[in-house]
Coordinates of C-alpha atoms and ligand atoms in Angstrom, one line a residue:
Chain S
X1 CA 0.0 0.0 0.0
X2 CA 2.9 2.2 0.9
X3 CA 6.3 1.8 -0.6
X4 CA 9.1 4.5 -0.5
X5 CA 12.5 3.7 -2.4
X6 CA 15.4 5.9 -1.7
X7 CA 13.7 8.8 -0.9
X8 CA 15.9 11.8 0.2
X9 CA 14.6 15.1 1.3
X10 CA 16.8 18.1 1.7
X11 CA 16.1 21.4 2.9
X12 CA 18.8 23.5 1.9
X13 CA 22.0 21.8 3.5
X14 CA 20.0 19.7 6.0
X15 CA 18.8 16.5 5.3
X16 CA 15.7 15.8 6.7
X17 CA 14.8 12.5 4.8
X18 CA 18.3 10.2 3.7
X19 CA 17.9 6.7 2.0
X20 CA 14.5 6.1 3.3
X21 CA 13.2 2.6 2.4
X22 CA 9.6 1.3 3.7
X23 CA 7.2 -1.1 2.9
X24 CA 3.6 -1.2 4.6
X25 CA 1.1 -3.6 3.2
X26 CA -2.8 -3.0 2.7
X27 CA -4.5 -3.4 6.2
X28 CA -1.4 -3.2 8.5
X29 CA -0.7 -0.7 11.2
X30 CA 2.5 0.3 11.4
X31 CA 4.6 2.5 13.6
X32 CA 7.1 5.3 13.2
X33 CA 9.2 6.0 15.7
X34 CA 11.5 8.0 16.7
X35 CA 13.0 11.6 18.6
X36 CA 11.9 15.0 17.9
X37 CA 13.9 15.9 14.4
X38 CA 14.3 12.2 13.2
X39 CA 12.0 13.7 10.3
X40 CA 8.7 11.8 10.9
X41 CA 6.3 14.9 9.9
X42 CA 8.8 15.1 7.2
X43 CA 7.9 11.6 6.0
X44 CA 4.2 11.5 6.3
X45 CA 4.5 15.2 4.6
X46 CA 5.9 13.4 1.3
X47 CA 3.1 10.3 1.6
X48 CA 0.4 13.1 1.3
X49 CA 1.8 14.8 -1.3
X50 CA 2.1 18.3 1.1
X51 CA 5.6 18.4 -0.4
X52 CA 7.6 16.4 -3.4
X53 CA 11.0 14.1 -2.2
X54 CA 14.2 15.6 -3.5
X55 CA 14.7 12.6 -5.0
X56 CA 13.8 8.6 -5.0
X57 CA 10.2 7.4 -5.6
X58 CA 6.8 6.4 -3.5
X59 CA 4.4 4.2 -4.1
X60 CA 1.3 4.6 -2.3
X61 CA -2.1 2.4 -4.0
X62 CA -0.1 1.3 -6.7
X63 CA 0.6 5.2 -8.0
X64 CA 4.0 6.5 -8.2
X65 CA 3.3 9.9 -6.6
X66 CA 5.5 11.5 -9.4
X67 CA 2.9 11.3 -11.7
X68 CA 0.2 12.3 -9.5
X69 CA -0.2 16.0 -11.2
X70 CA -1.2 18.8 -9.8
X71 CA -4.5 18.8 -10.9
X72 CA -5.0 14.7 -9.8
X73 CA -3.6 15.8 -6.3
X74 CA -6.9 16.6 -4.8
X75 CA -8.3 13.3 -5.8
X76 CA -5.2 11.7 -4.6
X77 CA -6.0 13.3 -1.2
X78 CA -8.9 12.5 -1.0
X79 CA -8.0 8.9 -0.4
X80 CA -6.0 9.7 2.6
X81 CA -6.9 11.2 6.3
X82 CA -4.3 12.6 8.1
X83 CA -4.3 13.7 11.2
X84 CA -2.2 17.0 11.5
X85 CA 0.6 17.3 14.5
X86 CA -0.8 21.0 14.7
X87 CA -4.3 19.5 14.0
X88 CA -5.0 22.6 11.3
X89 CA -7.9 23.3 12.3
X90 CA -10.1 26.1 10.9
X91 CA -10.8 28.8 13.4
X92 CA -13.5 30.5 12.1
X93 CA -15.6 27.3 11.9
X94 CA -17.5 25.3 14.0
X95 CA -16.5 22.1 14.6
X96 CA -19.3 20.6 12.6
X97 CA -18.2 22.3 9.8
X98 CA -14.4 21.3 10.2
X99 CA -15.2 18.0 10.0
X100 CA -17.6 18.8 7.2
X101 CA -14.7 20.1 5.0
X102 CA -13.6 16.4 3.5
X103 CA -16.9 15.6 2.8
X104 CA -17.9 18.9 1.1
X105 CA -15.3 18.8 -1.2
X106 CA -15.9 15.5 -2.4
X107 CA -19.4 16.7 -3.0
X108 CA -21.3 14.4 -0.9
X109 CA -25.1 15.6 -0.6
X110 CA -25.9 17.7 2.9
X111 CA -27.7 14.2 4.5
X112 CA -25.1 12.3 3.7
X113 CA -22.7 14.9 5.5
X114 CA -24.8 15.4 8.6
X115 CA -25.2 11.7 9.3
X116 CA -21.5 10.7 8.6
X117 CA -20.2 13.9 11.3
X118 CA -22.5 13.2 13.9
X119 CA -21.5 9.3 13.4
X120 CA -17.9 10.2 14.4
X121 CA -18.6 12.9 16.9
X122 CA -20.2 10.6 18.1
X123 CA -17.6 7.7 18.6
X124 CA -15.3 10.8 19.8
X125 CA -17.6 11.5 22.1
X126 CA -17.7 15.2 21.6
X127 CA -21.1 15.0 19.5
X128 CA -22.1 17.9 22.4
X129 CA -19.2 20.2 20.9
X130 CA -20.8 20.2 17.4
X131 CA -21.2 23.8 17.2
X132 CA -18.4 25.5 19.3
X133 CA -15.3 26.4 18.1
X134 CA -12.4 24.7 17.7
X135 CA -10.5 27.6 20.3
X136 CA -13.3 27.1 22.7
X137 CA -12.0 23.4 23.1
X138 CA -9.4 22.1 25.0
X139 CA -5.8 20.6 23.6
X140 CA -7.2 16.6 23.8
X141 CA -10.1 18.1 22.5
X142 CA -8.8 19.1 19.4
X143 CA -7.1 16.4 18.8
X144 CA -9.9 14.1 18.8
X145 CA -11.3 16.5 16.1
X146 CA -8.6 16.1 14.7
X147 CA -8.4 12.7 14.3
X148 CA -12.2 12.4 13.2
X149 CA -12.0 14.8 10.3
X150 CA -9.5 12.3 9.0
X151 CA -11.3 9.6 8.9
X152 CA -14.6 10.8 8.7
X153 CA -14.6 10.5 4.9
X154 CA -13.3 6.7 5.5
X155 CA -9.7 6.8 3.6
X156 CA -8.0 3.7 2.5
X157 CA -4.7 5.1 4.3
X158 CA -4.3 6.9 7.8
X159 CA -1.6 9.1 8.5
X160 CA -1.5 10.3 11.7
X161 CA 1.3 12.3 13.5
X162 CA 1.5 12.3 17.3
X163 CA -2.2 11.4 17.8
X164 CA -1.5 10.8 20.9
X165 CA 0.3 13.9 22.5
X166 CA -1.7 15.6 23.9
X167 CA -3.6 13.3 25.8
X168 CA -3.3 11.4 29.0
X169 CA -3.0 7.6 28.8
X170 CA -6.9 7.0 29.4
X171 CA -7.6 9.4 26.3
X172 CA -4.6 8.0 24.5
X173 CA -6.0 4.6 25.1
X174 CA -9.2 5.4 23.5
X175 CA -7.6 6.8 20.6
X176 CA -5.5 4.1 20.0
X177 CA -8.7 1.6 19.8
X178 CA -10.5 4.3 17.7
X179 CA -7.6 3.6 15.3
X180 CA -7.4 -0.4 15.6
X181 CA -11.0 -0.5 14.7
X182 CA -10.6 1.5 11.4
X183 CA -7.8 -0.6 10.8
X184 CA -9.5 -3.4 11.7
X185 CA -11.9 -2.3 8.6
X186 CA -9.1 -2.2 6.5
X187 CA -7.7 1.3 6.9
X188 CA -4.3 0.8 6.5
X189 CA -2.3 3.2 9.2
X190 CA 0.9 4.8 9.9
X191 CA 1.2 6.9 12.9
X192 CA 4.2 8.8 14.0
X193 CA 5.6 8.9 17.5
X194 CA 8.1 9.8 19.9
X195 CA 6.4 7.5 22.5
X196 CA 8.8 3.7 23.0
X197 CA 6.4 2.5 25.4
X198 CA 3.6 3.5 22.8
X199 CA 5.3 1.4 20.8
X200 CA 6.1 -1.4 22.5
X201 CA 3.2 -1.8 24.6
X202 CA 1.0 -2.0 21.2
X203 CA 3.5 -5.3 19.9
X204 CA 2.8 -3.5 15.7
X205 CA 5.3 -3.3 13.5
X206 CA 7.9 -0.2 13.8
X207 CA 9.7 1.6 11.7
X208 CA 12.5 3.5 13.6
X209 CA 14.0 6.9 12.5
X210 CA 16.8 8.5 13.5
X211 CA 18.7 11.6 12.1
X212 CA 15.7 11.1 8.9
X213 CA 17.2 7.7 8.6
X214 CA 15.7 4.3 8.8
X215 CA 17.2 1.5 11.1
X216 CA 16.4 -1.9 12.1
Chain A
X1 CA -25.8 26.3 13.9
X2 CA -26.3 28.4 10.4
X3 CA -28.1 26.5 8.1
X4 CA -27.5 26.7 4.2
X5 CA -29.9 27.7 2.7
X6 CA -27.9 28.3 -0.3
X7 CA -25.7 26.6 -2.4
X8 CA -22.4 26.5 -0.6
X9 CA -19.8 28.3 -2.8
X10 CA -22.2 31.7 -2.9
X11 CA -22.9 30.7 1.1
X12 CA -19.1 30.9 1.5
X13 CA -18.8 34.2 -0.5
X14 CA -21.5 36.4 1.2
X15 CA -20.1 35.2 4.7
X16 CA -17.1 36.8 3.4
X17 CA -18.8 39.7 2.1
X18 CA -21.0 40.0 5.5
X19 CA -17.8 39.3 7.8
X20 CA -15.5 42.7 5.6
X21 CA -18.8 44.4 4.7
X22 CA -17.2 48.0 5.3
X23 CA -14.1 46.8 2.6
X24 CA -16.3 45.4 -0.1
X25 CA -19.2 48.0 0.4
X26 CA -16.3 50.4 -0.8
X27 CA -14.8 48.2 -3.4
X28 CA -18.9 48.1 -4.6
X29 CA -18.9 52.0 -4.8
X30 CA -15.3 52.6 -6.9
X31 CA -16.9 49.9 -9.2
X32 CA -20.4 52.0 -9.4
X33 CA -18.2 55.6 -9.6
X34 CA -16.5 53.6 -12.9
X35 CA -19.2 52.4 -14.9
X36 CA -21.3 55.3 -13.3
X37 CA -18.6 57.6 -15.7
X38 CA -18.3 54.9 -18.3
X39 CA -22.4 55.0 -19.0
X40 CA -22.3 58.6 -18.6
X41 CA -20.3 59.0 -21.1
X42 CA -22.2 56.5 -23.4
X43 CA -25.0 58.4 -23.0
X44 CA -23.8 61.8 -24.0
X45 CA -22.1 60.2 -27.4
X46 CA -25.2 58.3 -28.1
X47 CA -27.1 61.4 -28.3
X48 CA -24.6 63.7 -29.4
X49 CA -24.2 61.2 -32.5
X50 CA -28.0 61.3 -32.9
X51 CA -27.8 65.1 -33.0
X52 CA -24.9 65.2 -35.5
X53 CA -26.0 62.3 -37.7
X54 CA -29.7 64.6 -37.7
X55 CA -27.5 68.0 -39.0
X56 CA -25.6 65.2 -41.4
X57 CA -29.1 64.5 -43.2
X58 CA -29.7 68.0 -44.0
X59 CA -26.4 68.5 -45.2
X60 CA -26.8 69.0 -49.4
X61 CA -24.3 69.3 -52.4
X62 CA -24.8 72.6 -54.2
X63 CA -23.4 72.4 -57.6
X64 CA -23.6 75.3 -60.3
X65 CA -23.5 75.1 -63.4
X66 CA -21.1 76.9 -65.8
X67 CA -22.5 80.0 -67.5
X68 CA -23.8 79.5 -70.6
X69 CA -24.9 76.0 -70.3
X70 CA -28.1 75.3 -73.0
X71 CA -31.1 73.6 -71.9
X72 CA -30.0 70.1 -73.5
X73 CA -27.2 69.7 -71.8
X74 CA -28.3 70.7 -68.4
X75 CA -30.9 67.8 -69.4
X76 CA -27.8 65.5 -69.9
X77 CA -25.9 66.6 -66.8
X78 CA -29.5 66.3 -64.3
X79 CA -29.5 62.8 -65.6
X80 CA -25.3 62.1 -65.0
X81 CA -25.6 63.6 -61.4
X82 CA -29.0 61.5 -60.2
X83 CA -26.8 58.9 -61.6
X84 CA -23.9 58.9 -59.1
X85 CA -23.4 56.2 -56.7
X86 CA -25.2 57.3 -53.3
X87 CA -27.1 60.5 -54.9
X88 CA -30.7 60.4 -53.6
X89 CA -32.3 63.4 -55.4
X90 CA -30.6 66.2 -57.7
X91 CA -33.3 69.0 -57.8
X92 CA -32.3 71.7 -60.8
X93 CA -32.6 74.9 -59.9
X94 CA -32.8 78.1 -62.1
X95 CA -31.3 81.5 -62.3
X96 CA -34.8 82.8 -62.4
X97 CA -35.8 80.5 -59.3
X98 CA -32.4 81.0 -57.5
X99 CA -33.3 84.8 -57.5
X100 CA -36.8 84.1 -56.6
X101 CA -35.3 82.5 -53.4
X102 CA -33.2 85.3 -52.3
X103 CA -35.6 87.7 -52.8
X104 CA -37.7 85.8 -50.8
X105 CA -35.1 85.4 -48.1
X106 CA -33.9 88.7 -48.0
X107 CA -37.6 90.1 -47.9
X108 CA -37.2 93.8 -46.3
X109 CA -34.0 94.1 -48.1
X110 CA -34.9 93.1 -51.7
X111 CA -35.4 96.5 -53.1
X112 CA -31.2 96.1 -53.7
X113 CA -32.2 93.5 -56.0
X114 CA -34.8 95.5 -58.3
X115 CA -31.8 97.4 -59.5
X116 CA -30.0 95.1 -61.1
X117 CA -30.4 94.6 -65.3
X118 CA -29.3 91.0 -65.4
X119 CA -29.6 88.5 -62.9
X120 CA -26.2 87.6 -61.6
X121 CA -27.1 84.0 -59.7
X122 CA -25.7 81.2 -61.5
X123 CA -28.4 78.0 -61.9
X124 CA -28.1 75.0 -59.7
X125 CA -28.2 71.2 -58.7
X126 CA -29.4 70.6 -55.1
X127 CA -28.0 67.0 -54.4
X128 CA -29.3 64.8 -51.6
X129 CA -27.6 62.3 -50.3
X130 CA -28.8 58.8 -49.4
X131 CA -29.3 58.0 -45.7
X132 CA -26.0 55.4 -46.0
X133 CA -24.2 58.2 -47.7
X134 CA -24.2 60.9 -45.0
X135 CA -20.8 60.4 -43.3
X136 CA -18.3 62.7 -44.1
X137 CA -16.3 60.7 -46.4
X138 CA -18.8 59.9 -48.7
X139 CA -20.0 63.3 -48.8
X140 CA -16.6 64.6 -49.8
X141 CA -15.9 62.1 -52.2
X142 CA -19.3 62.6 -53.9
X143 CA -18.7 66.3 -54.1
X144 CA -15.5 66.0 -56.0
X145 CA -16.7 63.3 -58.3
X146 CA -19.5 66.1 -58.7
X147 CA -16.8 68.9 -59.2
X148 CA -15.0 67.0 -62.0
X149 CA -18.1 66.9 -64.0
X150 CA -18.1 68.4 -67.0
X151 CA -19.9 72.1 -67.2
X152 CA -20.0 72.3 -63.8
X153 CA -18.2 75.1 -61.9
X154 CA -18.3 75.5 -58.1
X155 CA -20.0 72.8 -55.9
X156 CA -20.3 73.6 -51.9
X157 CA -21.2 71.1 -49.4
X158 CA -21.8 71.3 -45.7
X159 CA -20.9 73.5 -43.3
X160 CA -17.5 74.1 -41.7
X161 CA -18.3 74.4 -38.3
X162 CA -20.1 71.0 -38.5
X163 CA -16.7 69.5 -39.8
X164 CA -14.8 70.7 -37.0
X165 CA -17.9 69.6 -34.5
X166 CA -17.1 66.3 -35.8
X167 CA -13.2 66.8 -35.8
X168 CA -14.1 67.2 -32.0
X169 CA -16.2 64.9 -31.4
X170 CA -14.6 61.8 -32.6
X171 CA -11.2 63.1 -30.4
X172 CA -14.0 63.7 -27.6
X173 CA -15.0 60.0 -28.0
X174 CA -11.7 58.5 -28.5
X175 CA -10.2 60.3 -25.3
X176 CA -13.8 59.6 -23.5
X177 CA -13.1 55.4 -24.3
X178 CA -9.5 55.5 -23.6
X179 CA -9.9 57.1 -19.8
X180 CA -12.8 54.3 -19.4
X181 CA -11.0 52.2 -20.4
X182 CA -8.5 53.2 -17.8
X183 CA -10.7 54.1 -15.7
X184 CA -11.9 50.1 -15.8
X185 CA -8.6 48.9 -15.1
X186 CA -8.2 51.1 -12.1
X187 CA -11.9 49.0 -10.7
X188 CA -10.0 46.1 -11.8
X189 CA -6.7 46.1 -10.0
X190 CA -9.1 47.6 -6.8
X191 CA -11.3 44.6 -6.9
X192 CA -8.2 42.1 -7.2
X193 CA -6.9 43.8 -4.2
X194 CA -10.1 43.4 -2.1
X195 CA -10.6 39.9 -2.9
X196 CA -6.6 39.0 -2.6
X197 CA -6.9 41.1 1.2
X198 CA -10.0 38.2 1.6
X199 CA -7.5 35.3 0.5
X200 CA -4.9 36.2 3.0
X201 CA -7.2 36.7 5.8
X202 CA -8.2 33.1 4.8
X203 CA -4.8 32.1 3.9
X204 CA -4.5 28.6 6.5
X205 CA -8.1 27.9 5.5
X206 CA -7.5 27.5 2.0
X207 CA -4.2 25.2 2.4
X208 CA -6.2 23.5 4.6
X209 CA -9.1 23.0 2.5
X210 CA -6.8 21.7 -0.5
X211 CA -5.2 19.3 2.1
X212 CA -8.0 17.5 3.0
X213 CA -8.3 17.1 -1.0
X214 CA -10.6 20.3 -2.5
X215 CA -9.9 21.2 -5.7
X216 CA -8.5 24.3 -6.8
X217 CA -12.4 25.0 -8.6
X218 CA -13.8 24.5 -5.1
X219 CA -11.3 26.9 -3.5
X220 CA -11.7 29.7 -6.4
X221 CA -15.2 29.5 -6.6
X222 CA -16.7 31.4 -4.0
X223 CA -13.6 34.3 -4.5
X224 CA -15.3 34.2 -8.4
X225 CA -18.7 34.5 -6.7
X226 CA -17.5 37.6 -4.5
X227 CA -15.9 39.5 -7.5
X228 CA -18.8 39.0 -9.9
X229 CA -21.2 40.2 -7.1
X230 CA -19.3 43.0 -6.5
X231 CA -19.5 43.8 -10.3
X232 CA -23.3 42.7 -10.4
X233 CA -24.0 45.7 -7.6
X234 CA -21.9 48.0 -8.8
X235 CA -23.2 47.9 -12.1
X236 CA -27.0 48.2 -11.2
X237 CA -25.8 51.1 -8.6
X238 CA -24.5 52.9 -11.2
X239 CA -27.3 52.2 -13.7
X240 CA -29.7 53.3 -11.1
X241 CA -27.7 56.6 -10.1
X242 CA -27.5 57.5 -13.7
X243 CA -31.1 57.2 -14.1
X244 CA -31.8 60.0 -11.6
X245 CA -29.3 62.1 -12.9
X246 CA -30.7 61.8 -16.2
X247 CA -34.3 62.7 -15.5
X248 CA -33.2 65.3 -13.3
X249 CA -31.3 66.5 -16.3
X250 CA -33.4 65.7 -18.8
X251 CA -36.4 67.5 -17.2
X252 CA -34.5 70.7 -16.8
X253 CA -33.1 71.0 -20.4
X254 CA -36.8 70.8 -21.7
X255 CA -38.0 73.9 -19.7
X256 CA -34.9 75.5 -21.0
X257 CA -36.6 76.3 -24.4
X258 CA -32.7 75.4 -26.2
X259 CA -32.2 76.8 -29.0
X260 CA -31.9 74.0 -32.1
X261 CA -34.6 71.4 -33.0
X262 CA -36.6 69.7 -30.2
X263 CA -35.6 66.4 -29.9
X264 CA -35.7 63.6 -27.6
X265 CA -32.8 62.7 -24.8
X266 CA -32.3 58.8 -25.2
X267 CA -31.2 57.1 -22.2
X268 CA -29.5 54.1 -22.4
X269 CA -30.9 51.2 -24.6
X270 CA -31.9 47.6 -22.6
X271 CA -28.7 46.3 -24.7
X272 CA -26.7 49.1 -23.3
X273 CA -27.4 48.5 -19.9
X274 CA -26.8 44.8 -20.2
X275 CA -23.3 46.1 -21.6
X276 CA -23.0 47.3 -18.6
X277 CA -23.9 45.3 -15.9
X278 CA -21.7 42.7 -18.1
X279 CA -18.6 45.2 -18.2
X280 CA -19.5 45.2 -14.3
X281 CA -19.5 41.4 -14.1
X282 CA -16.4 41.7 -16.0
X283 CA -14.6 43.3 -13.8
X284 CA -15.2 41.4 -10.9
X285 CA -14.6 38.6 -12.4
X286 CA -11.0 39.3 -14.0
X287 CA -10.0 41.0 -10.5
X288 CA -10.7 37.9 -8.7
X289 CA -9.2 35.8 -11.7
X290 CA -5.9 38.3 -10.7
X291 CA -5.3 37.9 -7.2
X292 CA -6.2 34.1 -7.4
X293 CA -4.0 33.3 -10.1
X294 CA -1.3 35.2 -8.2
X295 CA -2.3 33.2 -5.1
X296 CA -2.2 29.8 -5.9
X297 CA 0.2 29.7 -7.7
X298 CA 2.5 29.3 -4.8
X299 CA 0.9 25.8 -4.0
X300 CA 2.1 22.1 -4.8
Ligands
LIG401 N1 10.0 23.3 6.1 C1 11.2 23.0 6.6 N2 12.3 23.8 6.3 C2 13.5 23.5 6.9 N3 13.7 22.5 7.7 C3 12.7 21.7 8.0 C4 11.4 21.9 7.5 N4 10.6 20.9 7.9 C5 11.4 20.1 8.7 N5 12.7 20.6 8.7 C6 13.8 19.9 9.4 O1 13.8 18.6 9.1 C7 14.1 17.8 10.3 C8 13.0 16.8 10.5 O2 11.8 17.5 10.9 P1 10.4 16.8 11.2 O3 9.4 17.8 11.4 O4 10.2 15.8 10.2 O5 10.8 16.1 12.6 P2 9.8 15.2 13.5 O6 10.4 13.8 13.5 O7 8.5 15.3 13.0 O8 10.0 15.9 14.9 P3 8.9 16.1 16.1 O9 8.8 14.8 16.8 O10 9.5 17.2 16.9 O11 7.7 16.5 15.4 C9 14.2 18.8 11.4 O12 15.5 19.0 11.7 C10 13.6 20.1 10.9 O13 14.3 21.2 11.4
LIG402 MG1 6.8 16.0 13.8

């Protein structure tokens, strides 16, 4: 489902990305782990297409995201959720209409919409916080928003970064099922972390990054 | 929470509108100022051309004959002339009638006349013109066809002052186009500024929106929606505005007993003001098309 061969990204001298060689089948959940710089937003960056590699090539579906132009991109997208490390959120919108936004531009009828939001506010449990704004909730909060706006359009592929963070165990716990269900449905997931015990405690698979490189 | 009641693009764009209404209501008056000018303008040339086309019709081709010029061949040469290309009617006239007219015109005065022995007015061909052939080109080249005819000496056509009226008043239209023109430009790059002031306010929204997969269509549209709005308003403000002007206008210059024919003030035609509600739309539209070109273009 998600293949990466050689991929390198540079930012001016620094290398974020170096060599970067993974492999995640359709349905897994897989892990990326490691500390703060290894380059893990960098990598899910270049999955969804929110920047192109420097160099090497990705498969993700079968597609080799070079020749995903720009005006395929948004149907590209579309496949994918991903749940923002900075959540990017709109502001000025309720939180019915954030998680709205996926639908919306897919042009799925109002029903349709409706239904599907409430479904996952519900299983969020913030179906109450449908019409406040996204300031008006707190950090865990927003991260569950988060995290149902990219799913709520049911993607093949989840990418989330740091899901977790913000949230103390209990909340992290319940996020962490939240995700084994929709993989449990097929939705195949990467999620990046700083968090070993995360990690370890869930027994998935793992890829570890270090200095933007891959190790074993 | 606010329901849609319509379709979400223009939804988007009048929340914008209502959220910056100070900004757009002035981006809405330039617009109306513009096309308020610009259909001004129109106006005035329509029926200043009216006017001038009406003192065109009347204008004639006097052409005299040569003294000494027999009765057969004046025959020969009515029959040449009513034969040019574009001549509509070529009406002989007499010494004998020619003096009959200025006596008549000078009335009072026409003792002078009784005391002279022969009569000194050459005859003449009054030449009208066909409607088609009363611009000025045709009339000029008509009258020197006319002039090279054979027996004839002097011809005279139109009036000088109406030729430099004319001079003036195609310079007065092609100076009045080029400052709308400009003038359209200036609504232009003001409208592209409004809407590209909306775009930054919205700046994370947008890359938002296109991250969770919108298209660039769905992002544009409602910014399209904003700027043809704007036109749409300021268009029918200015169409309105002019209206009272003009019968304001219009209602003084008919007590004001003027001087040359009476003839009717035309306002605008319903094609004309559909020229300008589109030049309105116009606008809007190719501002927004501006700052939104400029704007996304720094995306993936
Ligand atoms: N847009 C950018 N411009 C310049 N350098 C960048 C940019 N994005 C990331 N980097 C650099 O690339 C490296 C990897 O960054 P990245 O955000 O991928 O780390 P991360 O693993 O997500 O860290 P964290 O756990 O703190 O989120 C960092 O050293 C960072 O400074
Ligand atoms: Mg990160």
């Amino acid at each position: 489902m998600i293949k990466t061969f050689h991929v390198y990204k540079d930012y001016g001298a620094r290398n974020a990305l170096e060599d970067v060689n993974i492999s995640i089948g359709q349905g897994e959940f897989v892990f990326a782990c490691g500390p703060s710089g290894a380059g893990k937003t960098t990598l899910l960056r270049l999955l969804y297409l929110g920047e192109r590699p420097t160099r090497g090539d990705i498969l993700i579906d079968g597609v080799n995201l070079h020749r995903v132009k720009r005006k395929k991109l948004p149907f590209f997208r579309r496949k994918i959720g991903v749940v923002f490390q900075d959540f990017k959120l709109i502001g000025t919108q309720t939180v019915f209409q954030n998680l709205a936004l996926p639908l919306e531009v897919s042009g799925h009828k109002k029903n349709h919409i409706r239904q599907k939001v409430c479904h996952v506010l519900r299983v969020i449990g913030l179906e109450n916080r449908m019409n406040s704004f996204p300031a008006s909730l707190s950090g865990g909060e927003q991260q569950r928003i988060a995290i149902a706006r990219a799913v709520v359009h049911d993607p093949l592929i989840l990418l989330a970064d740091e899901p977790t963070g913000n949230l103390d165990d209990r909340s992290a716990e319940i996020v962490l099922d939240l995700l084994n269900e929709l993989n449990l449905k097929g939705t195949t997931v990467l999620l990046a972390t700083h968090d070993r015990e995360l990690v370890s405690r869930s027994g998935n698979q793992v890829i570890f990054l270090n200095n933007g490189r891959t190790k074993d | 929470m606010p329901h849609l009641s319509f379709p979400r693009p223009l939804n988007r764009a009048l929340q914008d509108i209502g959220s910056n209404g100070f900004l757009h209501a002035i981006t809405v008056a330039i617009i109306g100022l513009v096309l308020l000018i610009l259909a001004a303008f129109i106006v005035i040339f329509m029926n200043v051309n009216r006017i001038a086309e009406r003192w065109q019709a009347d204008i004639r081709i006097v052409a005299y004959v040569k003294e000494g010029v027999d009765q057969d061949r004046i025959r020969v040469l009515h029959q040449r002339i009513k034969g040019f290309y574009g001549v509509n009617e070529a009406v002989f006239i007499s010494a004998d009638e020619a003096l009959v007219r200025l006596r008549s015109q000078m009335r009072n005065q026409a003792g002078v006349l009784d005391g002279l022995k022969e009569n000194p007015l050459p005859a003449s061909f009054e030449i009208s013109l066909n409607p088609v052939f009363h611009d000025r080109k045709s009339i000029e080249g008509l009258a020197a066809q006319v002039r090279e005819t054979e027996d004839i000496g002097d011809v005279q056509y139109g009036k000088a002052w109406l030729n430099l009226f004319l001079d003036f008043f195609a310079f007065f239209k092609t100076a009045g186009f080029i400052t709308g023109g400009l003038l359209l430009l200036v609504a232009i790059y003001i409208v592209s500024n409004t809407i590209k002031l909306t775009l930054f306010a919205r700046k994370d929204e947008l890359e938002i929106m296109q991250l969770v997969g919108a298209t660039r269509y769905f992002i544009k549209l409602p910014f399209y929606i904003q700027g043809i709005l704007q036109g749409l308003a300021g268009a029918l403000i200015s169409l309105a505005t002019l209206y009272v002007l003009f019968s304001v206008f219009v209602s003084r210059l008919c007590c004001a007993d003027l001087p040359f024919t009476p003839f009717r003030v035309w306002f605008l035609s319903k094609e004309m003001m559909g020229m300008v509600v589109l030049l309105g739309v116009l606008t809007g539209w190719v501002g927004s098309y501006l700052s939104l070109r400029k704007f996304l273009r720094a995306w993936i």
